[in-house]
Amino acid sequence: MLVNSDWYKKSSKTQKIRCEICANYCKIAEGNVGICCQHKNINGELFDESYGIVSSLSPDPVEKKPLNHFLPGTFTYSIGGFGCNMGCLHCQNYMISQEYYNYSRGIEITPEAIVENALKYDCKSIAWTYNEPTIHLPFNKKTSLLARQKNLKVIYVTNGYFSDKSLNEVLGFVDAFNVDLKSMSQDFYKKVCRADLDVVLDNLRRIYMEGKHLEVTNLIINDYNDSISQISALCDFVVEELGPEVPLHFSRAFPYYKMDDIEPTRAEILFKAKEIAKEKGIENVHLGNI
């Protein structure tokens, strides 16, 4: 457990504190946690209750993140935590992001041990993945800085829901991002993810402008974000607001979590999405889970 002294503000009017790690800016009352369930107000201070506790550790092909154009053909040492700052109804990793109390046990590990493991498995990078890494920022930062001292690159697989302050911090130690752009519909983000699309779009623009390696993933869900108009709008955003050289991954969804009644994404819409992206000028388009 660690006091996140740099990541909260106290209220002058109430006993609540304002967490500034992600774009939810949770106002947390004494004894309570924020949306991610990892940060708690204890006597007016913000404590990270999962510091040094992870859900999974694994060497993976970097293409599995997916990052097809960053250190291709190498392995990355993947680290997952618990919790999330969104509440996606279709979450593919809900057992560690949403309902981990029922399914998962934590692994205690130090930043030094993570870096040693990555080197032992001949990985060229470490990847913060499987759940949203932003909510574990203090632990990620310490580990990542140690990794970079050993010439390891650092990857963030993220939903892009950073606060302005946390994105500034992350840009200082992350080399490559895969950002999950879930839809171009604000209504989808509000109802399905409990989040704000505009925050994600602004953060994508900032990551691109900072010159970081960036790839974008869109999980297509039947009857939710699979319309030609939505796919076209997403491709337009990538081309016009980022750049046609930014790789785009369309991924197939399966019934999970609170969307266990959906059908697996129709293969034909994934192929159509790739065709649209190519027609729009996106240079590298990939299909996942197919």
mmCIF file of C-alpha atoms in Angstrom:
data_model
loop_
_atom_site.group_PDB
_atom_site.id
_atom_site.type_symbol
_atom_site.label_atom_id
_atom_site.label_comp_id
_atom_site.label_asym_id
_atom_site.label_seq_id
_atom_site.Cartn_x
_atom_site.Cartn_y
_atom_site.Cartn_z
ATOM 1 C CA MET A 1 0.000 0.000 0.000
ATOM 2 C CA LEU A 2 1.388 3.393 -1.024
ATOM 3 C CA VAL A 3 0.274 6.972 -0.399
ATOM 4 C CA ASN A 4 -0.274 8.650 -3.777
ATOM 5 C CA SER A 5 0.612 12.096 -2.490
ATOM 6 C CA ASP A 6 1.151 13.522 -5.985
ATOM 7 C CA TRP A 7 -2.170 12.358 -7.359
ATOM 8 C CA TYR A 8 -4.952 13.908 -5.312
ATOM 9 C CA LYS A 9 -6.282 17.187 -4.006
ATOM 10 C CA LYS A 10 -8.065 17.815 -0.753
ATOM 11 C CA SER A 11 -11.342 19.688 -0.650
ATOM 12 C CA SER A 12 -11.554 22.750 1.550
ATOM 13 C CA LYS A 13 -15.305 22.233 2.027
ATOM 14 C CA THR A 14 -15.757 18.485 2.519
ATOM 15 C CA GLN A 15 -13.809 15.457 3.710
ATOM 16 C CA LYS A 16 -13.666 14.130 0.162
ATOM 17 C CA ILE A 17 -10.472 14.045 -1.842
ATOM 18 C CA ARG A 18 -10.234 14.363 -5.633
ATOM 19 C CA CYS A 19 -8.208 11.659 -7.364
ATOM 20 C CA GLU A 20 -6.348 12.955 -10.427
ATOM 21 C CA ILE A 21 -4.930 9.724 -11.838
ATOM 22 C CA CYS A 22 -7.525 9.329 -14.596
ATOM 23 C CA ALA A 23 -10.214 11.308 -16.360
ATOM 24 C CA ASN A 24 -12.935 10.260 -13.908
ATOM 25 C CA TYR A 25 -11.494 12.645 -11.297
ATOM 26 C CA CYS A 26 -13.284 10.660 -8.589
ATOM 27 C CA LYS A 27 -14.321 12.545 -5.465
ATOM 28 C CA ILE A 28 -13.737 9.967 -2.767
ATOM 29 C CA ALA A 29 -15.218 10.158 0.723
ATOM 30 C CA GLU A 30 -13.374 8.928 3.825
ATOM 31 C CA GLY A 31 -13.076 5.131 3.794
ATOM 32 C CA ASN A 32 -14.303 4.804 0.216
ATOM 33 C CA VAL A 33 -12.658 3.938 -3.111
ATOM 34 C CA GLY A 34 -12.933 5.463 -6.570
ATOM 35 C CA ILE A 35 -14.455 3.931 -9.689
ATOM 36 C CA CYS A 36 -11.396 1.736 -10.290
ATOM 37 C CA CYS A 37 -11.650 0.331 -6.733
ATOM 38 C CA GLN A 38 -7.855 0.554 -6.352
ATOM 39 C CA HIS A 39 -7.477 3.938 -4.639
ATOM 40 C CA LYS A 40 -8.899 4.638 -1.197
ATOM 41 C CA ASN A 41 -9.363 7.696 0.978
ATOM 42 C CA ILE A 42 -7.806 6.896 4.364
ATOM 43 C CA ASN A 43 -7.736 9.807 6.798
ATOM 44 C CA GLY A 44 -7.796 12.304 3.954
ATOM 45 C CA GLU A 45 -4.973 10.718 1.974
ATOM 46 C CA LEU A 46 -5.152 8.703 -1.245
ATOM 47 C CA PHE A 47 -3.771 5.192 -0.840
ATOM 48 C CA ASP A 48 -2.997 2.810 -3.714
ATOM 49 C CA GLU A 49 -4.218 -0.494 -2.308
ATOM 50 C CA SER A 50 -2.807 -2.581 -5.171
ATOM 51 C CA TYR A 51 0.719 -1.183 -5.359
ATOM 52 C CA GLY A 52 3.046 -4.055 -6.220
ATOM 53 C CA ILE A 53 0.170 -6.510 -6.734
ATOM 54 C CA VAL A 54 -0.475 -7.880 -10.219
ATOM 55 C CA SER A 55 -2.917 -10.352 -11.741
ATOM 56 C CA SER A 56 -0.717 -11.881 -14.413
ATOM 57 C CA LEU A 57 2.823 -12.010 -15.777
ATOM 58 C CA SER A 58 3.705 -13.496 -19.144
ATOM 59 C CA PRO A 59 6.168 -13.189 -22.029
ATOM 60 C CA ASP A 60 4.088 -12.614 -25.170
ATOM 61 C CA PRO A 61 4.757 -11.941 -28.844
ATOM 62 C CA VAL A 62 4.483 -8.165 -29.157
ATOM 63 C CA GLU A 63 1.968 -8.682 -31.972
ATOM 64 C CA LYS A 64 -0.452 -10.055 -29.376
ATOM 65 C CA LYS A 65 -0.889 -6.616 -27.741
ATOM 66 C CA PRO A 66 -1.622 -5.941 -30.642
ATOM 67 C CA LEU A 67 1.411 -3.994 -31.882
ATOM 68 C CA ASN A 68 2.364 -5.147 -35.363
ATOM 69 C CA HIS A 69 4.779 -2.328 -36.171
ATOM 70 C CA PHE A 70 6.789 -1.890 -32.966
ATOM 71 C CA LEU A 71 9.723 -4.261 -32.458
ATOM 72 C CA PRO A 72 8.009 -6.897 -34.658
ATOM 73 C CA GLY A 73 9.055 -10.476 -34.103
ATOM 74 C CA THR A 74 10.144 -9.849 -30.499
ATOM 75 C CA PHE A 75 8.686 -10.792 -27.137
ATOM 76 C CA THR A 76 7.333 -8.350 -24.588
ATOM 77 C CA TYR A 77 6.960 -9.068 -20.878
ATOM 78 C CA SER A 78 3.274 -8.491 -20.148
ATOM 79 C CA ILE A 79 2.042 -7.329 -16.760
ATOM 80 C CA GLY A 80 -1.634 -7.093 -15.792
ATOM 81 C CA GLY A 81 -3.227 -5.643 -12.708
ATOM 82 C CA PHE A 82 -6.726 -5.408 -11.263
ATOM 83 C CA GLY A 83 -9.564 -2.964 -11.767
ATOM 84 C CA CYS A 84 -10.483 -0.450 -14.461
ATOM 85 C CA ASN A 85 -11.541 3.169 -14.809
ATOM 86 C CA MET A 86 -14.285 2.224 -17.266
ATOM 87 C CA GLY A 87 -17.179 -0.167 -16.841
ATOM 88 C CA CYS A 88 -17.513 -1.702 -20.289
ATOM 89 C CA LEU A 89 -20.429 -4.101 -20.459
ATOM 90 C CA HIS A 90 -18.602 -6.251 -23.007
ATOM 91 C CA CYS A 91 -15.246 -6.441 -21.221
ATOM 92 C CA GLN A 92 -13.174 -9.349 -22.514
ATOM 93 C CA ASN A 93 -11.041 -9.380 -19.332
ATOM 94 C CA TYR A 94 -13.807 -8.737 -16.806
ATOM 95 C CA MET A 95 -12.446 -11.346 -14.380
ATOM 96 C CA ILE A 96 -9.517 -9.059 -13.564
ATOM 97 C CA SER A 97 -11.015 -5.670 -14.414
ATOM 98 C CA GLN A 98 -14.480 -5.870 -12.866
ATOM 99 C CA GLU A 99 -15.097 -9.047 -10.829
ATOM 100 C CA TYR A 100 -11.611 -9.962 -9.648
ATOM 101 C CA TYR A 101 -12.780 -10.507 -6.054
ATOM 102 C CA ASN A 102 -14.662 -13.572 -7.266
ATOM 103 C CA TYR A 103 -12.082 -15.027 -9.622
ATOM 104 C CA SER A 104 -8.524 -13.853 -9.152
ATOM 105 C CA ARG A 105 -5.654 -13.906 -6.699
ATOM 106 C CA GLY A 106 -2.968 -11.269 -6.617
ATOM 107 C CA ILE A 107 0.735 -11.826 -7.167
ATOM 108 C CA GLU A 108 3.083 -9.653 -5.124
ATOM 109 C CA ILE A 109 6.138 -8.565 -7.068
ATOM 110 C CA THR A 110 8.708 -5.777 -7.051
ATOM 111 C CA PRO A 111 9.668 -3.557 -9.976
ATOM 112 C CA GLU A 112 13.145 -5.080 -9.868
ATOM 113 C CA ALA A 113 11.765 -8.615 -10.222
ATOM 114 C CA ILE A 114 9.633 -7.630 -13.216
ATOM 115 C CA VAL A 115 12.650 -6.221 -15.020
ATOM 116 C CA GLU A 116 14.734 -9.289 -14.159
ATOM 117 C CA ASN A 117 12.002 -11.561 -15.529
ATOM 118 C CA ALA A 118 11.786 -9.581 -18.764
ATOM 119 C CA LEU A 119 15.521 -9.924 -19.307
ATOM 120 C CA LYS A 120 15.481 -13.616 -18.379
ATOM 121 C CA TYR A 121 12.916 -14.317 -21.091
ATOM 122 C CA ASP A 122 14.899 -12.250 -23.615
ATOM 123 C CA CYS A 123 12.091 -9.727 -23.997
ATOM 124 C CA LYS A 124 12.837 -6.426 -25.677
ATOM 125 C CA SER A 125 10.100 -4.543 -23.861
ATOM 126 C CA ILE A 126 7.620 -4.644 -21.015
ATOM 127 C CA ALA A 127 3.896 -4.147 -21.645
ATOM 128 C CA TRP A 128 1.300 -2.867 -19.208
ATOM 129 C CA THR A 129 -1.746 -4.721 -20.461
ATOM 130 C CA TYR A 130 -4.728 -7.025 -19.719
ATOM 131 C CA ASN A 131 -6.392 -4.335 -17.569
ATOM 132 C CA GLU A 132 -6.174 -0.535 -17.675
ATOM 133 C CA PRO A 133 -2.614 0.440 -16.698
ATOM 134 C CA THR A 134 -3.341 4.094 -15.942
ATOM 135 C CA ILE A 135 -4.839 3.264 -12.556
ATOM 136 C CA HIS A 136 -1.536 1.721 -11.458
ATOM 137 C CA LEU A 137 0.540 4.687 -12.545
ATOM 138 C CA PRO A 138 2.943 5.008 -9.567
ATOM 139 C CA PHE A 139 3.948 1.332 -9.761
ATOM 140 C CA ASN A 140 4.116 1.425 -13.554
ATOM 141 C CA LYS A 141 6.333 4.480 -13.540
ATOM 142 C CA LYS A 142 8.859 3.073 -11.076
ATOM 143 C CA THR A 143 9.050 -0.234 -12.932
ATOM 144 C CA SER A 144 9.209 1.381 -16.354
ATOM 145 C CA LEU A 145 12.066 3.686 -15.443
ATOM 146 C CA LEU A 146 14.051 0.682 -14.185
ATOM 147 C CA ALA A 147 13.231 -1.170 -17.410
ATOM 148 C CA ARG A 148 14.472 1.682 -19.572
ATOM 149 C CA GLN A 149 17.764 1.670 -17.668
ATOM 150 C CA LYS A 150 18.164 -1.898 -18.929
ATOM 151 C CA ASN A 151 17.375 -0.853 -22.527
ATOM 152 C CA LEU A 152 13.866 -2.287 -22.420
ATOM 153 C CA LYS A 153 11.119 -0.373 -24.210
ATOM 154 C CA VAL A 154 7.806 0.312 -22.469
ATOM 155 C CA ILE A 155 4.329 -0.350 -23.910
ATOM 156 C CA TYR A 156 0.907 0.801 -22.721
ATOM 157 C CA VAL A 157 -2.192 -1.087 -23.885
ATOM 158 C CA THR A 158 -4.842 1.336 -22.752
ATOM 159 C CA ASN A 159 -8.376 2.677 -23.107
ATOM 160 C CA GLY A 160 -6.879 6.173 -23.321
ATOM 161 C CA TYR A 161 -8.839 7.556 -20.372
ATOM 162 C CA PHE A 162 -5.972 9.558 -18.885
ATOM 163 C CA SER A 163 -6.254 12.747 -16.913
ATOM 164 C CA ASP A 164 -4.209 15.601 -18.368
ATOM 165 C CA LYS A 165 -1.731 15.204 -15.530
ATOM 166 C CA SER A 166 -1.330 11.444 -15.877
ATOM 167 C CA LEU A 167 -0.892 11.610 -19.650
ATOM 168 C CA ASN A 168 1.896 14.153 -19.176
ATOM 169 C CA GLU A 169 3.542 11.693 -16.795
ATOM 170 C CA VAL A 170 3.049 8.609 -18.962
ATOM 171 C CA LEU A 171 4.430 10.293 -22.056
ATOM 172 C CA GLY A 172 7.704 10.611 -20.187
ATOM 173 C CA PHE A 173 8.336 6.874 -19.916
ATOM 174 C CA VAL A 174 6.158 5.022 -22.466
ATOM 175 C CA ASP A 175 7.539 4.310 -25.938
ATOM 176 C CA ALA A 176 4.526 2.733 -27.654
ATOM 177 C CA PHE A 177 0.769 2.786 -27.191
ATOM 178 C CA ASN A 178 -2.100 0.667 -28.392
ATOM 179 C CA VAL A 179 -5.262 2.623 -27.631
ATOM 180 C CA ASP A 180 -8.665 0.960 -27.683
ATOM 181 C CA LEU A 181 -10.978 3.367 -29.503
ATOM 182 C CA LYS A 182 -14.261 1.661 -28.753
ATOM 183 C CA SER A 183 -16.612 3.668 -30.947
ATOM 184 C CA MET A 184 -17.087 7.087 -32.498
ATOM 185 C CA SER A 185 -20.425 7.395 -30.701
ATOM 186 C CA GLN A 186 -20.639 9.433 -27.502
ATOM 187 C CA ASP A 187 -23.824 7.542 -26.691
ATOM 188 C CA PHE A 188 -21.932 4.215 -26.901
ATOM 189 C CA TYR A 189 -19.245 5.478 -24.547
ATOM 190 C CA LYS A 190 -21.779 6.781 -22.038
ATOM 191 C CA LYS A 191 -24.087 3.759 -22.001
ATOM 192 C CA VAL A 192 -21.707 0.867 -22.648
ATOM 193 C CA CYS A 193 -18.426 2.113 -21.139
ATOM 194 C CA ARG A 194 -19.463 4.798 -18.622
ATOM 195 C CA ALA A 195 -16.935 7.181 -20.103
ATOM 196 C CA ASP A 196 -16.510 10.244 -22.334
ATOM 197 C CA LEU A 197 -15.467 9.758 -25.958
ATOM 198 C CA ASP A 198 -14.035 13.271 -26.268
ATOM 199 C CA VAL A 199 -11.442 12.579 -23.573
ATOM 200 C CA VAL A 200 -10.156 9.558 -25.488
ATOM 201 C CA LEU A 201 -10.022 11.453 -28.785
ATOM 202 C CA ASP A 202 -8.120 14.352 -27.205
ATOM 203 C CA ASN A 203 -5.625 11.958 -25.639
ATOM 204 C CA LEU A 204 -5.116 10.125 -28.928
ATOM 205 C CA ARG A 205 -4.317 13.427 -30.619
ATOM 206 C CA ARG A 206 -1.823 14.292 -27.888
ATOM 207 C CA ILE A 207 -0.061 10.897 -28.039
ATOM 208 C CA TYR A 208 0.271 11.231 -31.803
ATOM 209 C CA MET A 209 1.516 14.819 -31.638
ATOM 210 C CA GLU A 210 4.179 13.805 -29.116
ATOM 211 C CA GLY A 211 5.608 11.420 -31.702
ATOM 212 C CA LYS A 212 5.041 8.221 -29.756
ATOM 213 C CA HIS A 213 4.504 4.975 -31.616
ATOM 214 C CA LEU A 214 0.724 4.565 -31.774
ATOM 215 C CA GLU A 215 -1.597 1.826 -32.965
ATOM 216 C CA VAL A 216 -5.389 1.907 -32.572
ATOM 217 C CA THR A 217 -7.747 -0.999 -31.909
ATOM 218 C CA ASN A 218 -11.500 -1.051 -32.474
ATOM 219 C CA LEU A 219 -13.475 -4.021 -31.112
ATOM 220 C CA ILE A 220 -16.506 -4.332 -33.370
ATOM 221 C CA ILE A 221 -19.714 -5.542 -31.694
ATOM 222 C CA ASN A 222 -22.749 -6.659 -33.672
ATOM 223 C CA ASP A 223 -25.558 -4.053 -33.637
ATOM 224 C CA TYR A 224 -23.646 -1.692 -31.295
ATOM 225 C CA ASN A 225 -20.769 -0.126 -33.224
ATOM 226 C CA ASP A 226 -20.734 -2.099 -36.468
ATOM 227 C CA SER A 227 -22.531 0.334 -38.756
ATOM 228 C CA ILE A 228 -20.806 1.516 -41.903
ATOM 229 C CA SER A 229 -21.212 5.112 -40.732
ATOM 230 C CA GLN A 230 -19.448 4.444 -37.413
ATOM 231 C CA ILE A 231 -16.624 2.509 -39.026
ATOM 232 C CA SER A 232 -16.190 5.239 -41.637
ATOM 233 C CA ALA A 233 -16.148 7.950 -38.972
ATOM 234 C CA LEU A 234 -13.478 6.085 -37.013
ATOM 235 C CA CYS A 235 -11.326 5.690 -40.111
ATOM 236 C CA ASP A 236 -11.785 9.383 -40.929
ATOM 237 C CA PHE A 237 -10.595 10.308 -37.445
ATOM 238 C CA VAL A 238 -7.465 8.187 -37.793
ATOM 239 C CA VAL A 239 -6.601 9.644 -41.205
ATOM 240 C CA GLU A 240 -7.522 13.292 -40.553
ATOM 241 C CA GLU A 241 -6.667 13.756 -36.866
ATOM 242 C CA LEU A 242 -3.771 11.315 -36.496
ATOM 243 C CA GLY A 243 -2.235 10.070 -39.720
ATOM 244 C CA PRO A 244 -2.724 7.409 -42.391
ATOM 245 C CA GLU A 245 0.473 5.700 -41.193
ATOM 246 C CA VAL A 246 -1.095 4.860 -37.800
ATOM 247 C CA PRO A 247 -1.931 1.129 -37.845
ATOM 248 C CA LEU A 248 -5.577 0.263 -37.232
ATOM 249 C CA HIS A 249 -6.737 -3.068 -35.799
ATOM 250 C CA PHE A 250 -10.346 -4.249 -36.106
ATOM 251 C CA SER A 251 -11.032 -7.001 -33.615
ATOM 252 C CA ARG A 252 -13.808 -9.561 -33.268
ATOM 253 C CA ALA A 253 -15.963 -9.494 -30.113
ATOM 254 C CA PHE A 254 -17.364 -12.521 -28.330
ATOM 255 C CA PRO A 255 -20.141 -12.798 -25.709
ATOM 256 C CA TYR A 256 -18.649 -11.836 -22.348
ATOM 257 C CA TYR A 257 -19.562 -10.239 -19.043
ATOM 258 C CA LYS A 258 -22.853 -8.310 -19.282
ATOM 259 C CA MET A 259 -23.112 -8.790 -23.046
ATOM 260 C CA ASP A 260 -23.177 -12.558 -22.877
ATOM 261 C CA ASP A 261 -26.160 -12.671 -25.214
ATOM 262 C CA ILE A 262 -24.441 -11.181 -28.275
ATOM 263 C CA GLU A 263 -23.235 -13.253 -31.193
ATOM 264 C CA PRO A 264 -19.551 -13.250 -32.177
ATOM 265 C CA THR A 265 -18.881 -10.409 -34.577
ATOM 266 C CA ARG A 266 -19.825 -11.298 -38.122
ATOM 267 C CA ALA A 267 -16.714 -11.980 -40.164
ATOM 268 C CA GLU A 268 -18.095 -10.107 -43.153
ATOM 269 C CA ILE A 269 -18.281 -6.818 -41.237
ATOM 270 C CA LEU A 270 -14.640 -7.154 -40.202
ATOM 271 C CA PHE A 271 -13.598 -7.655 -43.822
ATOM 272 C CA LYS A 272 -15.805 -4.717 -44.810
ATOM 273 C CA ALA A 273 -14.181 -2.560 -42.122
ATOM 274 C CA LYS A 274 -10.743 -3.396 -43.493
ATOM 275 C CA GLU A 275 -11.903 -2.506 -46.990
ATOM 276 C CA ILE A 276 -13.275 0.852 -45.803
ATOM 277 C CA ALA A 277 -10.060 1.650 -43.940
ATOM 278 C CA LYS A 278 -7.955 0.869 -46.989
ATOM 279 C CA GLU A 279 -10.208 3.022 -49.195
ATOM 280 C CA LYS A 280 -9.799 5.894 -46.706
ATOM 281 C CA GLY A 281 -6.038 5.659 -47.075
ATOM 282 C CA ILE A 282 -4.983 3.898 -43.867
ATOM 283 C CA GLU A 283 -1.733 2.177 -44.735
ATOM 284 C CA ASN A 284 -1.741 -0.732 -42.274
ATOM 285 C CA VAL A 285 -4.994 -2.454 -41.331
ATOM 286 C CA HIS A 286 -5.153 -5.677 -39.318
ATOM 287 C CA LEU A 287 -7.930 -8.023 -38.216
ATOM 288 C CA GLY A 288 -7.863 -9.670 -34.782
ATOM 289 C CA ASN A 289 -9.600 -12.621 -33.092
ATOM 290 C CA ILE A 290 -10.598 -13.963 -36.476
#
